[in-house]
Amino acid sequence: MSEKELLQAIKNRNLKPVYLFYGDEPFFIDQYTGLFEKNFLTEEEKSFNYTVLYGYETDMYQVTGECRRYPLMGSHSLVIVKEAQKIKDWTALEKYLENPLDSTVLVLAYKEGAPDRRKTFFKAIEKKGLAIEFKKLYDNQLPDWIKKYVSGKGYRIDDKTSVWLAEMIGNDLRKLTNTLEQIFLLSGPDQPLTIDFLSLHIGISKDFNVFELIDAIGSRNIAKATLIVNYLGQHSKENPFIMINSMIFRFFQQLLIYHQGLKLKWDNKIMSQKTGLHFYHLKKMPMVTKNFKLEQAMAAIEICAQMDAKSKGINAPAIDDASLLKELIFKILSL
């Protein structure tokens, strides 16, 4: 069920007695739970018919007890259980769902994974209600999600900028949306969200960052890589070597998979799924494969592993992050 479909069902009060939102992406769980919080009851109805419980301080007997209460000064009641994964015994829910109250809607926000789908209570929820799993987005899915989110708010962002923003912020959707909401306040719908505009307002350099460094490595642009390495070395507190090294390591892992995909003749869709690269980045990979053959990519991975050990003082004296980064890039670009 899409967000739009659920919102319409809420407004029409065409609902099931129980909804279970679960998975490892808390942003979507909160988002769907919030649709009920904001749209199901009026402010007057909430005074009498709205209950919020937390799994770490309640049990299912209390939850179902609230569900059995008839509404006052209204036609429906809403019971929301947050952090539902903290509840141990769900037996009382099975009993309640044998004959749920038509006027009550129960929403269970279950984070940190999935409940055991083999359990009787889960099957009872699927029979009488709706269970929706929310998984974390893969890195290659983030740019398209950003474009959809921005478009839904009435703003414009192109592929290059959405890819850049995904790389800068990562797959923390709450942080991403908070960043975008701040940007919306600084711009108008007629102001396209560009890399220049975003970098100016969120304090991230568009030219001197780890993603530009990886791009310089892939294109064997020694001059550009040197400039970025010097900048990152001077700002090592914000750009620790371990983080940069791990991202370069991952880049060469993706390159290995890309080499394999070329041999197996994968199409772009499969290549994106296997490598985790967005289609925007796939366009650059043929050039990267020319600059780093399979054996060179494997050697680069080995260099990253060796430098990781060195950064932790294993069989090596303590070295500052700036020096480690220069050595890493020198060795890789010398392959």
mmCIF file of C-alpha atoms in Angstrom:
data_model
loop_
_atom_site.group_PDB
_atom_site.id
_atom_site.type_symbol
_atom_site.label_atom_id
_atom_site.label_comp_id
_atom_site.label_asym_id
_atom_site.label_seq_id
_atom_site.Cartn_x
_atom_site.Cartn_y
_atom_site.Cartn_z
ATOM 1 C CA MET A 1 0.000 0.000 0.000
ATOM 2 C CA SER A 2 1.431 3.345 -1.049
ATOM 3 C CA GLU A 3 1.474 6.382 1.219
ATOM 4 C CA LYS A 4 -1.166 8.018 -0.970
ATOM 5 C CA GLU A 5 -3.443 4.957 -0.824
ATOM 6 C CA LEU A 6 -3.132 4.706 2.951
ATOM 7 C CA LEU A 7 -3.850 8.412 3.395
ATOM 8 C CA GLN A 8 -6.999 8.076 1.284
ATOM 9 C CA ALA A 9 -8.131 5.062 3.318
ATOM 10 C CA ILE A 10 -7.584 7.022 6.539
ATOM 11 C CA LYS A 11 -9.585 9.991 5.304
ATOM 12 C CA ASN A 12 -12.395 7.683 4.185
ATOM 13 C CA ARG A 13 -12.094 5.717 7.435
ATOM 14 C CA ASN A 14 -11.995 2.588 5.342
ATOM 15 C CA LEU A 15 -9.528 0.841 7.589
ATOM 16 C CA LYS A 16 -8.575 -2.516 9.000
ATOM 17 C CA PRO A 17 -8.505 -3.105 12.773
ATOM 18 C CA VAL A 18 -4.723 -3.508 12.945
ATOM 19 C CA TYR A 19 -1.666 -2.281 11.040
ATOM 20 C CA LEU A 20 1.858 -3.555 11.591
ATOM 21 C CA PHE A 21 4.676 -1.442 10.157
ATOM 22 C CA TYR A 22 8.015 -3.186 10.535
ATOM 23 C CA GLY A 23 11.509 -3.458 9.098
ATOM 24 C CA ASP A 24 14.957 -1.903 9.270
ATOM 25 C CA GLU A 25 14.061 1.528 7.829
ATOM 26 C CA PRO A 26 12.661 3.577 10.742
ATOM 27 C CA PHE A 27 12.009 6.605 8.531
ATOM 28 C CA PHE A 28 9.231 4.865 6.589
ATOM 29 C CA ILE A 29 7.790 3.280 9.739
ATOM 30 C CA ASP A 30 7.541 6.715 11.365
ATOM 31 C CA GLN A 31 6.185 8.209 8.152
ATOM 32 C CA TYR A 32 3.314 5.725 7.858
ATOM 33 C CA THR A 33 2.575 5.841 11.580
ATOM 34 C CA GLY A 34 2.486 9.622 11.309
ATOM 35 C CA LEU A 35 -0.270 9.425 8.692
ATOM 36 C CA PHE A 36 -2.568 8.013 11.374
ATOM 37 C CA GLU A 37 -1.380 10.460 14.038
ATOM 38 C CA LYS A 38 -2.025 13.498 11.853
ATOM 39 C CA ASN A 39 -5.071 12.518 9.815
ATOM 40 C CA PHE A 40 -7.270 9.927 11.525
ATOM 41 C CA LEU A 41 -8.780 11.898 14.426
ATOM 42 C CA THR A 42 -9.617 15.553 14.891
ATOM 43 C CA GLU A 43 -7.961 17.449 17.741
ATOM 44 C CA GLU A 44 -11.197 17.225 19.732
ATOM 45 C CA GLU A 45 -11.435 13.458 19.160
ATOM 46 C CA LYS A 46 -7.819 12.958 20.224
ATOM 47 C CA SER A 47 -8.599 14.230 23.708
ATOM 48 C CA PHE A 48 -10.719 11.136 24.411
ATOM 49 C CA ASN A 49 -9.870 8.520 21.801
ATOM 50 C CA TYR A 50 -6.132 8.645 21.149
ATOM 51 C CA THR A 51 -3.638 6.478 23.035
ATOM 52 C CA VAL A 52 0.118 6.213 22.489
ATOM 53 C CA LEU A 53 2.024 3.409 24.226
ATOM 54 C CA TYR A 54 5.680 2.399 24.122
ATOM 55 C CA GLY A 55 6.810 -1.207 23.886
ATOM 56 C CA TYR A 56 9.519 -0.841 26.520
ATOM 57 C CA GLU A 57 7.018 0.256 29.189
ATOM 58 C CA THR A 58 3.871 -1.680 28.331
ATOM 59 C CA ASP A 59 2.668 -5.179 27.452
ATOM 60 C CA MET A 60 0.136 -6.588 25.019
ATOM 61 C CA TYR A 61 -2.504 -7.009 27.724
ATOM 62 C CA GLN A 62 -2.519 -3.261 28.320
ATOM 63 C CA VAL A 63 -2.492 -2.622 24.568
ATOM 64 C CA THR A 64 -5.491 -4.824 23.876
ATOM 65 C CA GLY A 65 -7.252 -3.402 26.941
ATOM 66 C CA GLU A 66 -7.013 0.033 25.326
ATOM 67 C CA CYS A 67 -8.249 -1.437 22.051
ATOM 68 C CA ARG A 68 -11.405 -2.757 23.715
ATOM 69 C CA ARG A 69 -12.433 0.687 24.978
ATOM 70 C CA TYR A 70 -15.352 2.237 23.118
ATOM 71 C CA PRO A 71 -14.804 5.757 21.782
ATOM 72 C CA LEU A 72 -16.127 8.825 23.597
ATOM 73 C CA MET A 73 -17.376 11.915 21.780
ATOM 74 C CA GLY A 74 -16.546 10.328 18.436
ATOM 75 C CA SER A 75 -16.903 7.257 16.249
ATOM 76 C CA HIS A 76 -13.373 5.804 16.374
ATOM 77 C CA SER A 77 -10.398 5.257 18.637
ATOM 78 C CA LEU A 78 -6.732 5.141 17.674
ATOM 79 C CA VAL A 79 -4.136 3.138 19.604
ATOM 80 C CA ILE A 80 -0.513 3.475 18.521
ATOM 81 C CA VAL A 81 2.277 1.334 19.941
ATOM 82 C CA LYS A 82 5.755 2.685 19.254
ATOM 83 C CA GLU A 83 8.878 0.546 19.695
ATOM 84 C CA ALA A 84 6.577 -2.474 19.501
ATOM 85 C CA GLN A 85 9.587 -4.767 19.051
ATOM 86 C CA LYS A 86 10.218 -4.405 22.800
ATOM 87 C CA ILE A 87 7.038 -6.322 23.647
ATOM 88 C CA LYS A 88 7.868 -9.954 24.443
ATOM 89 C CA ASP A 89 4.528 -11.759 24.678
ATOM 90 C CA TRP A 90 1.984 -11.173 21.897
ATOM 91 C CA THR A 91 -0.534 -13.828 22.953
ATOM 92 C CA ALA A 92 -3.130 -11.273 24.060
ATOM 93 C CA LEU A 93 -3.159 -9.773 20.540
ATOM 94 C CA GLU A 94 -4.046 -13.137 19.035
ATOM 95 C CA LYS A 95 -7.052 -13.339 21.366
ATOM 96 C CA TYR A 96 -8.134 -9.766 20.647
ATOM 97 C CA LEU A 97 -7.963 -10.243 16.872
ATOM 98 C CA GLU A 98 -10.418 -13.104 17.067
ATOM 99 C CA ASN A 99 -13.061 -10.406 17.592
ATOM 100 C CA PRO A 100 -11.541 -6.924 17.233
ATOM 101 C CA LEU A 101 -13.560 -3.816 17.994
ATOM 102 C CA ASP A 102 -14.766 -2.202 14.774
ATOM 103 C CA SER A 103 -14.324 1.305 16.157
ATOM 104 C CA THR A 104 -10.648 0.849 17.117
ATOM 105 C CA VAL A 105 -7.634 1.044 14.850
ATOM 106 C CA LEU A 106 -4.409 -0.372 16.295
ATOM 107 C CA VAL A 107 -1.081 0.702 14.759
ATOM 108 C CA LEU A 108 2.085 -1.207 15.710
ATOM 109 C CA ALA A 109 5.436 0.430 14.874
ATOM 110 C CA TYR A 110 7.962 -2.414 14.998
ATOM 111 C CA LYS A 111 11.530 -1.316 14.307
ATOM 112 C CA GLU A 112 14.950 -2.977 14.184
ATOM 113 C CA GLY A 113 14.014 -5.798 11.859
ATOM 114 C CA ALA A 114 11.095 -8.138 11.412
ATOM 115 C CA PRO A 115 8.974 -10.205 13.794
ATOM 116 C CA ASP A 116 8.908 -13.954 13.347
ATOM 117 C CA ARG A 117 6.459 -14.438 10.495
ATOM 118 C CA ARG A 118 5.851 -18.016 11.597
ATOM 119 C CA LYS A 119 4.285 -16.878 14.858
ATOM 120 C CA THR A 120 0.538 -17.109 15.345
ATOM 121 C CA PHE A 121 0.194 -13.405 16.138
ATOM 122 C CA PHE A 122 1.812 -12.414 12.827
ATOM 123 C CA LYS A 123 -0.529 -14.670 10.887
ATOM 124 C CA ALA A 124 -3.470 -13.213 12.836
ATOM 125 C CA ILE A 125 -2.381 -9.690 11.868
ATOM 126 C CA GLU A 126 -2.118 -10.683 8.200
ATOM 127 C CA LYS A 127 -5.568 -12.265 8.356
ATOM 128 C CA LYS A 128 -7.405 -9.391 10.023
ATOM 129 C CA GLY A 129 -5.190 -6.430 9.201
ATOM 130 C CA LEU A 130 -2.194 -5.354 7.186
ATOM 131 C CA ALA A 131 1.532 -5.929 7.748
ATOM 132 C CA ILE A 132 3.962 -3.814 5.718
ATOM 133 C CA GLU A 133 7.737 -4.296 5.733
ATOM 134 C CA PHE A 134 10.020 -1.325 5.117
ATOM 135 C CA LYS A 135 13.556 -2.169 4.035
ATOM 136 C CA LYS A 136 16.489 0.205 3.855
ATOM 137 C CA LEU A 137 17.098 1.619 0.416
ATOM 138 C CA TYR A 138 20.179 0.447 -1.431
ATOM 139 C CA ASP A 139 22.693 3.147 -2.307
ATOM 140 C CA ASN A 140 21.774 2.972 -5.992
ATOM 141 C CA GLN A 141 18.109 3.605 -5.105
ATOM 142 C CA LEU A 142 18.761 6.791 -3.109
ATOM 143 C CA PRO A 143 19.104 9.302 -5.993
ATOM 144 C CA ASP A 144 15.753 8.313 -7.497
ATOM 145 C CA TRP A 145 14.124 8.455 -4.061
ATOM 146 C CA ILE A 146 15.555 11.959 -3.546
ATOM 147 C CA LYS A 147 14.201 13.087 -6.936
ATOM 148 C CA LYS A 148 10.757 11.753 -6.078
ATOM 149 C CA TYR A 149 10.790 13.378 -2.630
ATOM 150 C CA VAL A 150 11.925 16.751 -4.016
ATOM 151 C CA SER A 151 9.377 16.617 -6.843
ATOM 152 C CA GLY A 152 6.617 15.758 -4.368
ATOM 153 C CA LYS A 153 7.445 18.961 -2.484
ATOM 154 C CA GLY A 154 7.161 21.030 -5.652
ATOM 155 C CA TYR A 155 10.884 21.549 -6.292
ATOM 156 C CA ARG A 156 13.304 20.488 -9.028
ATOM 157 C CA ILE A 157 16.559 18.548 -8.851
ATOM 158 C CA ASP A 158 18.503 16.858 -11.665
ATOM 159 C CA ASP A 159 20.120 13.408 -11.739
ATOM 160 C CA LYS A 160 23.649 14.675 -11.137
ATOM 161 C CA THR A 161 22.653 16.689 -8.065
ATOM 162 C CA SER A 162 20.517 13.918 -6.569
ATOM 163 C CA VAL A 163 23.433 11.480 -6.953
ATOM 164 C CA TRP A 164 25.796 14.024 -5.381
ATOM 165 C CA LEU A 165 23.461 14.630 -2.435
ATOM 166 C CA ALA A 166 23.010 10.891 -1.851
ATOM 167 C CA GLU A 167 26.775 10.479 -1.755
ATOM 168 C CA MET A 168 27.287 13.447 0.570
ATOM 169 C CA ILE A 169 24.596 12.523 3.118
ATOM 170 C CA GLY A 170 24.359 8.736 2.780
ATOM 171 C CA ASN A 171 21.306 6.533 3.289
ATOM 172 C CA ASP A 172 20.128 8.139 6.529
ATOM 173 C CA LEU A 173 16.709 9.182 5.219
ATOM 174 C CA ARG A 174 15.907 11.298 8.256
ATOM 175 C CA LYS A 175 19.100 13.293 7.809
ATOM 176 C CA LEU A 176 18.454 13.543 4.075
ATOM 177 C CA THR A 177 14.921 14.865 4.485
ATOM 178 C CA ASN A 178 15.946 17.265 7.263
ATOM 179 C CA THR A 179 18.656 18.635 4.965
ATOM 180 C CA LEU A 180 16.217 19.007 2.091
ATOM 181 C CA GLU A 181 13.585 20.683 4.267
ATOM 182 C CA GLN A 182 16.175 23.252 5.345
ATOM 183 C CA ILE A 183 17.093 23.825 1.701
ATOM 184 C CA PHE A 184 13.422 24.301 0.774
ATOM 185 C CA LEU A 185 13.237 27.150 3.297
ATOM 186 C CA LEU A 186 16.134 28.880 1.546
ATOM 187 C CA SER A 187 14.829 28.479 -1.984
ATOM 188 C CA GLY A 188 11.609 28.758 -3.913
ATOM 189 C CA PRO A 189 9.955 26.323 -6.317
ATOM 190 C CA ASP A 190 11.471 28.314 -9.194
ATOM 191 C CA GLN A 191 14.995 27.779 -7.794
ATOM 192 C CA PRO A 192 16.357 24.458 -9.123
ATOM 193 C CA LEU A 193 18.379 22.560 -6.553
ATOM 194 C CA THR A 194 21.867 22.390 -8.028
ATOM 195 C CA ILE A 195 25.168 21.175 -6.606
ATOM 196 C CA ASP A 196 26.398 24.773 -6.351
ATOM 197 C CA PHE A 197 23.281 25.862 -4.468
ATOM 198 C CA LEU A 198 23.296 22.868 -2.113
ATOM 199 C CA SER A 199 27.023 22.986 -1.360
ATOM 200 C CA LEU A 200 26.704 26.679 -0.512
ATOM 201 C CA HIS A 201 23.986 26.059 2.053
ATOM 202 C CA ILE A 202 24.854 22.699 3.632
ATOM 203 C CA GLY A 203 28.550 23.352 4.177
ATOM 204 C CA ILE A 204 29.986 20.633 1.930
ATOM 205 C CA SER A 205 32.612 21.446 -0.668
ATOM 206 C CA LYS A 206 31.484 20.420 -4.134
ATOM 207 C CA ASP A 207 35.082 20.136 -5.366
ATOM 208 C CA PHE A 208 37.064 18.764 -2.430
ATOM 209 C CA ASN A 209 35.392 15.682 -1.003
ATOM 210 C CA VAL A 210 35.925 11.934 -0.988
ATOM 211 C CA PHE A 211 33.553 11.342 -3.922
ATOM 212 C CA GLU A 212 35.448 13.770 -6.113
ATOM 213 C CA LEU A 213 38.634 12.018 -4.988
ATOM 214 C CA ILE A 214 37.247 8.642 -6.074
ATOM 215 C CA ASP A 215 36.239 10.183 -9.397
ATOM 216 C CA ALA A 216 39.791 11.509 -9.817
ATOM 217 C CA ILE A 217 41.224 8.073 -9.008
ATOM 218 C CA GLY A 218 38.922 6.372 -11.506
ATOM 219 C CA SER A 219 39.934 8.775 -14.246
ATOM 220 C CA ARG A 220 43.603 8.673 -13.174
ATOM 221 C CA ASN A 221 43.587 12.438 -12.863
ATOM 222 C CA ILE A 222 46.704 12.799 -10.723
ATOM 223 C CA ALA A 223 46.586 16.601 -10.545
ATOM 224 C CA LYS A 224 42.990 16.649 -9.335
ATOM 225 C CA ALA A 225 43.587 13.804 -6.887
ATOM 226 C CA THR A 226 46.605 15.616 -5.430
ATOM 227 C CA LEU A 227 44.627 18.816 -4.841
ATOM 228 C CA ILE A 228 41.818 16.921 -3.119
ATOM 229 C CA VAL A 229 44.201 14.840 -1.008
ATOM 230 C CA ASN A 230 45.931 17.993 0.212
ATOM 231 C CA TYR A 231 42.588 19.563 1.108
ATOM 232 C CA LEU A 232 41.280 16.457 2.895
ATOM 233 C CA GLY A 233 44.582 16.087 4.718
ATOM 234 C CA GLN A 234 44.245 19.627 6.041
ATOM 235 C CA HIS A 235 40.697 18.822 7.197
ATOM 236 C CA SER A 236 41.336 15.308 8.480
ATOM 237 C CA LYS A 237 39.129 15.773 11.538
ATOM 238 C CA GLU A 238 36.066 16.031 9.283
ATOM 239 C CA ASN A 239 37.513 13.500 6.827
ATOM 240 C CA PRO A 240 39.175 10.694 8.817
ATOM 241 C CA PHE A 241 41.456 8.359 6.900
ATOM 242 C CA ILE A 242 39.579 5.217 7.967
ATOM 243 C CA MET A 243 36.362 6.548 6.419
ATOM 244 C CA ILE A 244 38.042 7.591 3.166
ATOM 245 C CA ASN A 245 39.975 4.323 2.884
ATOM 246 C CA SER A 246 36.836 2.231 3.411
ATOM 247 C CA MET A 247 35.000 4.142 0.669
ATOM 248 C CA ILE A 248 37.872 3.707 -1.781
ATOM 249 C CA PHE A 249 37.987 0.010 -0.847
ATOM 250 C CA ARG A 250 34.258 -0.259 -1.629
ATOM 251 C CA PHE A 251 34.740 1.541 -4.954
ATOM 252 C CA PHE A 252 37.263 -1.054 -6.101
ATOM 253 C CA GLN A 253 35.024 -3.855 -4.887
ATOM 254 C CA GLN A 254 32.291 -2.446 -7.114
ATOM 255 C CA LEU A 255 34.795 -2.253 -9.950
ATOM 256 C CA LEU A 256 35.612 -5.952 -9.533
ATOM 257 C CA ILE A 257 31.910 -6.799 -9.761
ATOM 258 C CA TYR A 258 31.624 -4.567 -12.836
ATOM 259 C CA HIS A 259 34.490 -6.440 -14.505
ATOM 260 C CA GLN A 260 32.667 -9.689 -13.753
ATOM 261 C CA GLY A 261 29.444 -8.263 -15.175
ATOM 262 C CA LEU A 262 31.164 -7.369 -18.421
ATOM 263 C CA LYS A 263 32.272 -10.974 -18.856
ATOM 264 C CA LEU A 264 28.777 -12.242 -18.058
ATOM 265 C CA LYS A 265 27.206 -9.579 -20.305
ATOM 266 C CA TRP A 266 24.874 -8.156 -17.647
ATOM 267 C CA ASP A 267 22.530 -5.401 -18.770
ATOM 268 C CA ASN A 268 22.510 -2.036 -16.960
ATOM 269 C CA LYS A 269 19.682 -3.009 -14.618
ATOM 270 C CA ILE A 270 21.443 -6.137 -13.364
ATOM 271 C CA MET A 271 24.763 -4.291 -13.263
ATOM 272 C CA SER A 272 23.245 -1.587 -11.058
ATOM 273 C CA GLN A 273 21.699 -4.164 -8.741
ATOM 274 C CA LYS A 274 24.897 -6.185 -8.418
ATOM 275 C CA THR A 275 27.337 -3.305 -8.033
ATOM 276 C CA GLY A 276 25.097 -0.973 -6.062
ATOM 277 C CA LEU A 277 25.956 1.818 -8.505
ATOM 278 C CA HIS A 278 23.348 4.254 -9.772
ATOM 279 C CA PHE A 279 22.901 4.431 -13.552
ATOM 280 C CA TYR A 280 24.562 7.863 -13.497
ATOM 281 C CA HIS A 281 27.792 6.265 -12.236
ATOM 282 C CA LEU A 282 27.552 3.280 -14.562
ATOM 283 C CA LYS A 283 28.145 5.646 -17.478
ATOM 284 C CA LYS A 284 31.667 6.304 -16.166
ATOM 285 C CA MET A 285 32.620 2.678 -15.522
ATOM 286 C CA PRO A 286 33.812 1.753 -19.051
ATOM 287 C CA MET A 287 36.451 4.480 -18.704
ATOM 288 C CA VAL A 288 37.378 3.275 -15.212
ATOM 289 C CA THR A 289 37.825 -0.315 -16.421
ATOM 290 C CA LYS A 290 40.326 0.930 -18.991
ATOM 291 C CA ASN A 291 42.272 2.746 -16.294
ATOM 292 C CA PHE A 292 42.134 -0.146 -13.841
ATOM 293 C CA LYS A 293 42.215 -3.632 -15.277
ATOM 294 C CA LEU A 294 40.946 -6.525 -13.169
ATOM 295 C CA GLU A 295 44.373 -7.273 -11.708
ATOM 296 C CA GLN A 296 44.942 -3.615 -10.857
ATOM 297 C CA ALA A 297 41.577 -3.382 -9.111
ATOM 298 C CA MET A 298 42.469 -6.431 -7.024
ATOM 299 C CA ALA A 299 45.841 -4.880 -6.198
ATOM 300 C CA ALA A 300 44.128 -1.647 -5.130
ATOM 301 C CA ILE A 301 41.916 -3.593 -2.741
ATOM 302 C CA GLU A 302 44.993 -5.197 -1.240
ATOM 303 C CA ILE A 303 46.599 -1.763 -0.810
ATOM 304 C CA CYS A 304 43.487 -0.494 0.994
ATOM 305 C CA ALA A 305 43.610 -3.495 3.334
ATOM 306 C CA GLN A 306 47.299 -2.931 4.068
ATOM 307 C CA MET A 307 46.751 0.778 4.726
ATOM 308 C CA ASP A 308 43.847 0.003 7.023
ATOM 309 C CA ALA A 309 46.142 -2.171 9.126
ATOM 310 C CA LYS A 310 48.813 0.527 9.049
ATOM 311 C CA SER A 311 46.336 3.171 10.212
ATOM 312 C CA LYS A 312 45.622 0.995 13.240
ATOM 313 C CA GLY A 313 49.299 0.700 14.112
ATOM 314 C CA ILE A 314 49.624 -2.953 13.093
ATOM 315 C CA ASN A 315 53.313 -3.625 12.335
ATOM 316 C CA ALA A 316 53.816 0.090 11.722
ATOM 317 C CA PRO A 317 54.576 3.254 13.700
ATOM 318 C CA ALA A 318 51.832 5.802 14.293
ATOM 319 C CA ILE A 319 51.291 8.007 11.222
ATOM 320 C CA ASP A 320 48.951 10.982 10.864
ATOM 321 C CA ASP A 321 45.888 10.735 8.601
ATOM 322 C CA ALA A 322 47.200 13.187 6.024
ATOM 323 C CA SER A 323 50.366 11.151 5.448
ATOM 324 C CA LEU A 324 48.399 7.892 5.284
ATOM 325 C CA LEU A 325 46.062 9.336 2.669
ATOM 326 C CA LYS A 326 48.925 10.596 0.486
ATOM 327 C CA GLU A 327 50.612 7.192 0.652
ATOM 328 C CA LEU A 328 47.369 5.386 -0.201
ATOM 329 C CA ILE A 329 46.641 7.490 -3.277
ATOM 330 C CA PHE A 330 50.275 7.392 -4.454
ATOM 331 C CA LYS A 331 50.316 3.581 -4.307
ATOM 332 C CA ILE A 332 46.979 3.197 -6.087
ATOM 333 C CA LEU A 333 47.785 5.643 -8.866
ATOM 334 C CA SER A 334 51.163 3.950 -9.344
ATOM 335 C CA LEU A 335 49.524 0.654 -10.289
#
